[in-house]
Amino acid sequence: MEVRMAEHYGMCFGVRDAVDLALRLTRQGPLTILGDLVHNPDVVAQMDSAGAVRTHAPEEVHTRAVLLTAHGTADRVKARLREEGHQVFDAVCPLVKRVHLAMDKLIAEGRHPVIIGQAGHVEVRGLVGDLKEYTIILEAQDVEQLVGRPKLGVVAQTTQRLEHVQELVATMRRRLPDADIRFVDTVCQPTKDRQEALGRLIDECDAVVVVGGPDSNNSRKLTELARKAGKAAFQVAAAGELQSEWFQGIGIVGVTAGTSTPDRVIDEVREWLETFESVPADREPAALSR
Ligand code: SF4
């Protein structure tokens, strides 16, 4: 089967730096990682075998050194860890930091903070963790929660689909014509690059494989983008999840990967696909989703 790789795919600089820092720290002594360092099972397993302890609860940090994830952490959590005597290392990506700074500025302008993102996602939790009042929206109907707010400051989770974010902001402006709305586009450049590259590749392919962990928001958005374009799209965390029946009758498969997916995992998926012999027979087409 012919495999075409997207122009941009795979691990971003923010994740690479966080993984490098974690590995360096594990060589120096006992380390606890607060939250998933990045959303990829392979990376998490690598941290486990390097001896890092993982927890999602600050009260369960029992080593002196603690590493905070690339997705950002609320200031009050950092302050608490420092007060308890921990040595805090912060792997926050500069592009997540940028969202925190943009939101601080919007709040300083007297705006109600609005985050376009997934409630409960670690990045969004880090963003709202220090706020008394905020609104998280993800779908058009969520905009109703903002009725009556005169001044809004809007940012987006870094890994949202840009087109979706822009549609939501347009909905906000339509539904709240009297509100003073300021939107800062905080979808990060590596996320945009991967989305745009997949958009360019999609028409050349019969199907798309997205290599990314099930908890990786940006991988899910890539899968969503391919399906919206009407392609059969399969998201896998590793080559072992690929299934022959998905590719029967497929001539060209496009491959992309989320920003937390290690190169080795992508290479294994690529190799599997390249050596797979598709049967261009009168078989049922592959299912549109799994
Ligand atoms: S996806 Fe974007 S914000 Fe997140 S770590 Fe990578 S570069 Fe940073």
mmCIF file of C-alpha atoms and ligand atoms in Angstrom:
data_model
loop_
_atom_site.group_PDB
_atom_site.id
_atom_site.type_symbol
_atom_site.label_atom_id
_atom_site.label_comp_id
_atom_site.label_asym_id
_atom_site.label_seq_id
_atom_site.Cartn_x
_atom_site.Cartn_y
_atom_site.Cartn_z
ATOM 1 C CA MET A 1 0.000 0.000 0.000
ATOM 2 C CA GLU A 2 1.304 3.460 -0.795
ATOM 3 C CA VAL A 3 1.929 5.584 2.289
ATOM 4 C CA ARG A 4 2.044 9.374 2.126
ATOM 5 C CA MET A 5 3.262 11.244 5.161
ATOM 6 C CA ALA A 6 1.874 14.678 6.055
ATOM 7 C CA GLU A 7 4.361 17.519 5.687
ATOM 8 C CA HIS A 8 4.203 18.147 9.449
ATOM 9 C CA TYR A 9 3.528 15.390 11.940
ATOM 10 C CA GLY A 10 4.599 14.021 15.292
ATOM 11 C CA MET A 11 6.300 15.295 18.376
ATOM 12 C CA CYS A 12 6.521 19.055 18.889
ATOM 13 C CA PHE A 13 9.381 20.918 20.558
ATOM 14 C CA GLY A 14 7.334 21.412 23.758
ATOM 15 C CA VAL A 15 6.917 17.684 24.278
ATOM 16 C CA ARG A 16 10.507 16.849 23.275
ATOM 17 C CA ASP A 17 11.844 19.366 25.812
ATOM 18 C CA ALA A 18 9.548 18.011 28.551
ATOM 19 C CA VAL A 19 10.621 14.407 27.894
ATOM 20 C CA ASP A 20 14.310 15.359 27.800
ATOM 21 C CA LEU A 21 13.989 17.243 31.092
ATOM 22 C CA ALA A 22 12.184 14.309 32.719
ATOM 23 C CA LEU A 23 14.826 11.811 31.613
ATOM 24 C CA ARG A 24 17.613 14.094 32.809
ATOM 25 C CA LEU A 25 15.944 14.479 36.220
ATOM 26 C CA THR A 26 15.374 10.747 36.663
ATOM 27 C CA ARG A 27 19.131 10.248 36.242
ATOM 28 C CA GLN A 28 19.775 12.720 39.074
ATOM 29 C CA GLY A 29 17.566 11.075 41.699
ATOM 30 C CA PRO A 30 14.012 10.129 42.730
ATOM 31 C CA LEU A 31 11.385 12.078 40.803
ATOM 32 C CA THR A 32 7.622 12.401 40.861
ATOM 33 C CA ILE A 33 5.784 13.589 37.762
ATOM 34 C CA LEU A 34 2.571 15.380 38.644
ATOM 35 C CA GLY A 35 0.001 14.481 35.985
ATOM 36 C CA ASP A 36 0.752 12.783 32.652
ATOM 37 C CA LEU A 37 3.885 14.429 31.357
ATOM 38 C CA VAL A 38 2.396 14.209 27.877
ATOM 39 C CA HIS A 39 -0.585 12.270 26.546
ATOM 40 C CA ASN A 40 1.148 9.309 25.012
ATOM 41 C CA PRO A 41 1.248 5.810 26.518
ATOM 42 C CA ASP A 42 4.674 5.087 25.038
ATOM 43 C CA VAL A 43 6.215 8.171 26.661
ATOM 44 C CA VAL A 44 4.489 7.388 29.960
ATOM 45 C CA ALA A 45 5.920 3.836 29.841
ATOM 46 C CA GLN A 46 9.375 5.289 29.126
ATOM 47 C CA MET A 47 9.068 7.458 32.255
ATOM 48 C CA ASP A 48 7.932 4.463 34.319
ATOM 49 C CA SER A 49 10.918 2.411 33.259
ATOM 50 C CA ALA A 50 13.231 5.341 34.037
ATOM 51 C CA GLY A 51 11.921 5.083 37.618
ATOM 52 C CA ALA A 52 9.732 8.196 37.782
ATOM 53 C CA VAL A 53 6.702 8.024 40.053
ATOM 54 C CA ARG A 54 3.475 9.361 38.541
ATOM 55 C CA THR A 55 0.553 10.871 40.380
ATOM 56 C CA HIS A 56 -2.277 13.265 39.671
ATOM 57 C CA ALA A 57 -2.585 14.410 43.285
ATOM 58 C CA PRO A 58 -0.166 16.983 44.795
ATOM 59 C CA GLU A 59 -0.683 15.399 48.236
ATOM 60 C CA GLU A 60 0.799 12.163 46.868
ATOM 61 C CA VAL A 61 4.153 13.708 45.955
ATOM 62 C CA HIS A 62 6.686 12.097 48.307
ATOM 63 C CA THR A 63 9.984 12.806 46.537
ATOM 64 C CA ARG A 64 11.847 16.064 46.939
ATOM 65 C CA ALA A 65 11.970 16.663 43.176
ATOM 66 C CA VAL A 66 8.675 17.051 41.354
ATOM 67 C CA LEU A 67 8.164 17.718 37.669
ATOM 68 C CA LEU A 68 5.103 19.551 36.373
ATOM 69 C CA THR A 69 3.715 18.652 32.969
ATOM 70 C CA ALA A 70 4.117 20.393 29.608
ATOM 71 C CA HIS A 71 0.419 21.284 29.766
ATOM 72 C CA GLY A 72 0.840 23.844 32.528
ATOM 73 C CA THR A 73 -0.089 23.881 36.193
ATOM 74 C CA ALA A 74 -2.007 26.378 38.331
ATOM 75 C CA ASP A 75 0.160 28.747 40.401
ATOM 76 C CA ARG A 76 -1.554 27.699 43.633
ATOM 77 C CA VAL A 77 -0.477 24.070 43.057
ATOM 78 C CA LYS A 78 3.121 25.168 42.457
ATOM 79 C CA ALA A 79 3.039 27.383 45.567
ATOM 80 C CA ARG A 80 1.706 24.517 47.673
ATOM 81 C CA LEU A 81 4.464 22.157 46.487
ATOM 82 C CA ARG A 82 7.145 24.760 47.224
ATOM 83 C CA GLU A 83 5.691 25.435 50.683
ATOM 84 C CA GLU A 84 5.904 21.709 51.383
ATOM 85 C CA GLY A 85 9.624 21.826 50.591
ATOM 86 C CA HIS A 86 9.622 20.207 47.165
ATOM 87 C CA GLN A 87 12.033 21.227 44.470
ATOM 88 C CA VAL A 88 9.686 22.090 41.625
ATOM 89 C CA PHE A 89 10.705 21.676 37.982
ATOM 90 C CA ASP A 90 8.235 23.027 35.482
ATOM 91 C CA ALA A 91 8.136 21.469 32.002
ATOM 92 C CA VAL A 92 5.407 23.854 30.864
ATOM 93 C CA CYS A 93 5.627 24.555 27.143
ATOM 94 C CA PRO A 94 6.269 28.238 26.344
ATOM 95 C CA LEU A 95 3.193 28.171 24.105
ATOM 96 C CA VAL A 96 1.006 27.079 27.025
ATOM 97 C CA LYS A 97 2.603 29.782 29.126
ATOM 98 C CA ARG A 98 1.586 32.220 26.400
ATOM 99 C CA VAL A 99 -2.072 31.251 26.930
ATOM 100 C CA HIS A 100 -1.768 31.942 30.675
ATOM 101 C CA LEU A 101 -0.234 35.351 29.942
ATOM 102 C CA ALA A 102 -2.893 36.197 27.323
ATOM 103 C CA MET A 103 -5.632 35.292 29.770
ATOM 104 C CA ASP A 104 -4.066 37.350 32.577
ATOM 105 C CA LYS A 105 -4.012 40.347 30.242
ATOM 106 C CA LEU A 106 -7.650 39.908 29.227
ATOM 107 C CA ILE A 107 -8.681 39.647 32.874
ATOM 108 C CA ALA A 108 -6.667 42.798 33.672
ATOM 109 C CA GLU A 109 -8.777 44.554 31.022
ATOM 110 C CA GLY A 110 -11.868 43.685 33.069
ATOM 111 C CA ARG A 111 -13.041 40.881 30.775
ATOM 112 C CA HIS A 112 -14.766 37.672 31.822
ATOM 113 C CA PRO A 113 -12.369 34.847 30.863
ATOM 114 C CA VAL A 114 -13.672 32.314 28.358
ATOM 115 C CA ILE A 115 -11.666 29.243 27.434
ATOM 116 C CA ILE A 116 -12.511 27.311 24.286
ATOM 117 C CA GLY A 117 -11.446 23.856 25.287
ATOM 118 C CA GLN A 118 -12.229 20.613 26.956
ATOM 119 C CA ALA A 119 -13.249 20.948 30.606
ATOM 120 C CA GLY A 120 -11.203 18.518 32.652
ATOM 121 C CA HIS A 121 -8.261 18.438 30.249
ATOM 122 C CA VAL A 122 -5.052 19.012 32.194
ATOM 123 C CA GLU A 123 -4.165 22.136 30.195
ATOM 124 C CA VAL A 124 -7.585 23.686 30.831
ATOM 125 C CA ARG A 125 -7.419 22.715 34.506
ATOM 126 C CA GLY A 126 -4.069 24.484 34.727
ATOM 127 C CA LEU A 127 -5.552 27.566 33.054
ATOM 128 C CA VAL A 128 -8.562 27.916 35.324
ATOM 129 C CA GLY A 129 -6.965 26.600 38.507
ATOM 130 C CA ASP A 130 -6.207 30.097 39.820
ATOM 131 C CA LEU A 131 -9.418 31.787 38.653
ATOM 132 C CA LYS A 132 -12.490 32.582 40.733
ATOM 133 C CA GLU A 133 -14.760 33.010 37.748
ATOM 134 C CA TYR A 134 -14.514 31.702 34.184
ATOM 135 C CA THR A 135 -16.495 29.879 31.498
ATOM 136 C CA ILE A 136 -15.289 26.901 29.457
ATOM 137 C CA ILE A 137 -17.041 26.357 26.163
ATOM 138 C CA LEU A 138 -16.628 23.674 23.522
ATOM 139 C CA GLU A 139 -19.801 23.646 21.409
ATOM 140 C CA ALA A 140 -22.068 26.322 19.927
ATOM 141 C CA GLN A 141 -24.793 25.735 22.517
ATOM 142 C CA ASP A 142 -22.323 26.550 25.313
ATOM 143 C CA VAL A 143 -22.298 30.178 24.137
ATOM 144 C CA GLU A 144 -25.699 30.628 25.854
ATOM 145 C CA GLN A 145 -23.865 30.611 29.201
ATOM 146 C CA LEU A 146 -22.306 33.936 28.216
ATOM 147 C CA VAL A 147 -25.526 35.876 27.661
ATOM 148 C CA GLY A 148 -25.534 39.021 29.813
ATOM 149 C CA ARG A 149 -21.721 39.277 30.067
ATOM 150 C CA PRO A 150 -20.722 42.694 28.686
ATOM 151 C CA LYS A 151 -16.951 42.140 28.291
ATOM 152 C CA LEU A 152 -15.425 38.843 27.279
ATOM 153 C CA GLY A 153 -11.789 37.764 26.876
ATOM 154 C CA VAL A 154 -11.468 34.552 24.872
ATOM 155 C CA VAL A 155 -8.533 32.161 24.520
ATOM 156 C CA ALA A 156 -8.325 28.610 23.214
ATOM 157 C CA GLN A 157 -6.718 25.430 24.477
ATOM 158 C CA THR A 158 -3.515 25.109 22.401
ATOM 159 C CA THR A 159 -4.548 21.870 20.702
ATOM 160 C CA GLN A 160 -8.062 22.742 19.546
ATOM 161 C CA ARG A 161 -9.003 22.579 15.867
ATOM 162 C CA LEU A 162 -8.469 26.121 14.618
ATOM 163 C CA GLU A 163 -11.477 26.109 12.291
ATOM 164 C CA HIS A 164 -13.729 25.017 15.153
ATOM 165 C CA VAL A 165 -12.363 27.760 17.416
ATOM 166 C CA GLN A 166 -12.962 30.396 14.728
ATOM 167 C CA GLU A 167 -16.519 29.124 14.193
ATOM 168 C CA LEU A 168 -17.221 29.370 17.928
ATOM 169 C CA VAL A 169 -15.896 32.927 18.117
ATOM 170 C CA ALA A 170 -18.097 33.852 15.126
ATOM 171 C CA THR A 171 -21.093 32.253 16.890
ATOM 172 C CA MET A 172 -20.262 34.279 19.997
ATOM 173 C CA ARG A 173 -20.194 37.517 18.023
ATOM 174 C CA ARG A 174 -23.506 36.662 16.319
ATOM 175 C CA ARG A 175 -25.297 35.553 19.498
ATOM 176 C CA LEU A 176 -23.906 38.358 21.691
ATOM 177 C CA PRO A 177 -23.935 41.393 19.369
ATOM 178 C CA ASP A 178 -23.702 43.906 22.229
ATOM 179 C CA ALA A 179 -20.838 42.247 24.055
ATOM 180 C CA ASP A 180 -17.294 43.581 23.784
ATOM 181 C CA ILE A 181 -15.448 40.407 22.767
ATOM 182 C CA ARG A 182 -11.696 40.142 22.467
ATOM 183 C CA PHE A 183 -10.298 36.873 21.128
ATOM 184 C CA VAL A 184 -6.643 35.910 21.297
ATOM 185 C CA ASP A 185 -5.784 32.986 19.015
ATOM 186 C CA THR A 186 -3.748 30.705 21.265
ATOM 187 C CA VAL A 187 -3.950 27.490 19.242
ATOM 188 C CA CYS A 188 -0.242 26.664 19.044
ATOM 189 C CA GLN A 189 1.740 26.741 15.804
ATOM 190 C CA PRO A 190 2.766 23.042 15.817
ATOM 191 C CA THR A 191 -0.938 22.120 16.188
ATOM 192 C CA LYS A 192 -1.862 24.442 13.307
ATOM 193 C CA ASP A 193 0.985 23.071 11.159
ATOM 194 C CA ARG A 194 -0.222 19.499 11.649
ATOM 195 C CA GLN A 195 -3.858 20.396 10.936
ATOM 196 C CA GLU A 196 -2.989 22.385 7.809
ATOM 197 C CA ALA A 197 -0.608 19.686 6.515
ATOM 198 C CA LEU A 198 -3.299 17.042 6.929
ATOM 199 C CA GLY A 199 -5.766 19.336 5.134
ATOM 200 C CA ARG A 200 -3.378 19.478 2.154
ATOM 201 C CA LEU A 201 -2.779 15.708 2.166
ATOM 202 C CA ILE A 202 -6.336 14.557 2.584
ATOM 203 C CA ASP A 203 -7.510 14.769 -1.030
ATOM 204 C CA GLU A 204 -4.644 12.554 -2.202
ATOM 205 C CA CYS A 205 -5.585 9.685 0.141
ATOM 206 C CA ASP A 206 -8.227 6.975 0.356
ATOM 207 C CA ALA A 207 -7.833 6.732 4.134
ATOM 208 C CA VAL A 208 -5.927 8.379 6.957
ATOM 209 C CA VAL A 209 -4.091 6.952 9.952
ATOM 210 C CA VAL A 210 -3.466 9.245 12.902
ATOM 211 C CA VAL A 211 -0.788 7.976 15.283
ATOM 212 C CA GLY A 212 -1.595 9.263 18.745
ATOM 213 C CA GLY A 213 -2.643 8.198 22.220
ATOM 214 C CA PRO A 214 -6.361 8.053 23.050
ATOM 215 C CA ASP A 215 -5.974 10.942 25.545
ATOM 216 C CA SER A 216 -4.120 13.172 23.101
ATOM 217 C CA ASN A 217 -6.441 16.052 22.281
ATOM 218 C CA ASN A 218 -4.550 17.176 19.187
ATOM 219 C CA SER A 219 -4.488 13.606 17.793
ATOM 220 C CA ARG A 220 -8.255 13.370 18.268
ATOM 221 C CA LYS A 221 -8.662 16.695 16.452
ATOM 222 C CA LEU A 222 -6.625 15.382 13.504
ATOM 223 C CA THR A 223 -8.853 12.313 13.348
ATOM 224 C CA GLU A 224 -11.929 14.530 13.536
ATOM 225 C CA LEU A 225 -10.577 16.718 10.727
ATOM 226 C CA ALA A 226 -10.060 13.706 8.420
ATOM 227 C CA ARG A 227 -13.525 12.329 9.148
ATOM 228 C CA LYS A 228 -15.109 15.728 8.536
ATOM 229 C CA ALA A 229 -13.473 15.640 5.123
ATOM 230 C CA GLY A 230 -15.265 12.325 4.519
ATOM 231 C CA LYS A 231 -12.263 10.018 4.809
ATOM 232 C CA ALA A 232 -11.978 6.745 6.638
ATOM 233 C CA ALA A 233 -9.744 7.720 9.566
ATOM 234 C CA PHE A 234 -8.189 5.456 12.168
ATOM 235 C CA GLN A 235 -6.433 6.662 15.296
ATOM 236 C CA VAL A 236 -3.948 4.235 16.795
ATOM 237 C CA ALA A 237 -1.549 4.570 19.717
ATOM 238 C CA ALA A 238 0.795 1.924 18.262
ATOM 239 C CA ALA A 239 1.278 -0.335 15.228
ATOM 240 C CA GLY A 240 -0.181 -3.263 17.153
ATOM 241 C CA GLU A 241 -3.634 -1.629 16.974
ATOM 242 C CA LEU A 242 -3.734 -1.534 13.156
ATOM 243 C CA GLN A 243 -6.214 -3.958 11.611
ATOM 244 C CA SER A 244 -5.904 -5.437 8.132
ATOM 245 C CA GLU A 245 -9.610 -5.149 7.364
ATOM 246 C CA TRP A 246 -9.480 -1.354 7.590
ATOM 247 C CA PHE A 247 -7.253 -1.184 4.529
ATOM 248 C CA GLN A 248 -8.809 -3.641 2.094
ATOM 249 C CA GLY A 249 -9.294 -1.852 -1.213
ATOM 250 C CA ILE A 250 -7.253 1.173 -0.060
ATOM 251 C CA GLY A 251 -4.559 2.314 -2.500
ATOM 252 C CA ILE A 252 -3.096 5.343 -0.758
ATOM 253 C CA VAL A 253 -3.082 5.930 2.977
ATOM 254 C CA GLY A 254 -2.110 9.268 4.499
ATOM 255 C CA VAL A 255 -0.293 9.270 7.818
ATOM 256 C CA THR A 256 -0.006 11.954 10.429
ATOM 257 C CA ALA A 257 0.696 11.947 14.156
ATOM 258 C CA GLY A 258 -0.097 14.010 17.212
ATOM 259 C CA THR A 259 2.375 16.283 18.940
ATOM 260 C CA SER A 260 3.077 13.785 21.724
ATOM 261 C CA THR A 261 3.806 10.758 19.524
ATOM 262 C CA PRO A 262 7.424 9.520 19.549
ATOM 263 C CA ASP A 263 9.195 8.977 16.191
ATOM 264 C CA ARG A 264 9.744 5.290 16.896
ATOM 265 C CA VAL A 265 6.010 4.625 17.186
ATOM 266 C CA ILE A 266 5.320 6.514 13.951
ATOM 267 C CA ASP A 267 8.070 4.570 12.142
ATOM 268 C CA GLU A 268 6.557 1.259 13.251
ATOM 269 C CA VAL A 269 3.117 2.293 11.983
ATOM 270 C CA ARG A 270 4.593 3.479 8.702
ATOM 271 C CA GLU A 271 6.480 0.233 8.221
ATOM 272 C CA TRP A 272 3.352 -1.843 8.919
ATOM 273 C CA LEU A 273 1.365 0.146 6.371
ATOM 274 C CA GLU A 274 4.104 0.071 3.728
ATOM 275 C CA THR A 275 4.401 -3.687 3.921
ATOM 276 C CA PHE A 276 0.660 -4.278 4.023
ATOM 277 C CA GLU A 277 -0.715 -5.630 0.789
ATOM 278 C CA SER A 278 -4.120 -4.189 0.175
ATOM 279 C CA VAL A 279 -6.542 -6.325 -1.815
ATOM 280 C CA PRO A 280 -8.091 -4.017 -4.396
ATOM 281 C CA ALA A 281 -10.949 -6.427 -4.821
ATOM 282 C CA ASP A 282 -14.718 -6.080 -4.831
ATOM 283 C CA ARG A 283 -14.778 -6.082 -1.048
ATOM 284 C CA GLU A 284 -16.766 -3.874 1.261
ATOM 285 C CA PRO A 285 -15.042 -0.492 1.745
ATOM 286 C CA ALA A 286 -13.361 0.055 5.064
ATOM 287 C CA ALA A 287 -15.615 1.312 7.825
ATOM 288 C CA LEU A 288 -15.618 5.065 8.290
ATOM 289 C CA SER A 289 -14.658 4.896 11.897
ATOM 290 C CA ARG A 290 -13.811 2.453 14.561
HETATM 291 S S1 SF4 B 1 1.186 20.908 21.461
HETATM 292 FE FE1 SF4 B 1 1.773 23.071 21.312
HETATM 293 S S2 SF4 B 1 1.414 23.880 23.362
HETATM 294 FE FE2 SF4 B 1 1.426 21.662 23.568
HETATM 295 S S3 SF4 B 1 3.535 21.134 24.075
HETATM 296 FE FE3 SF4 B 1 3.394 21.049 21.840
HETATM 297 S S4 SF4 B 1 4.006 23.088 21.110
HETATM 298 FE FE4 SF4 B 1 3.541 23.237 23.285
#
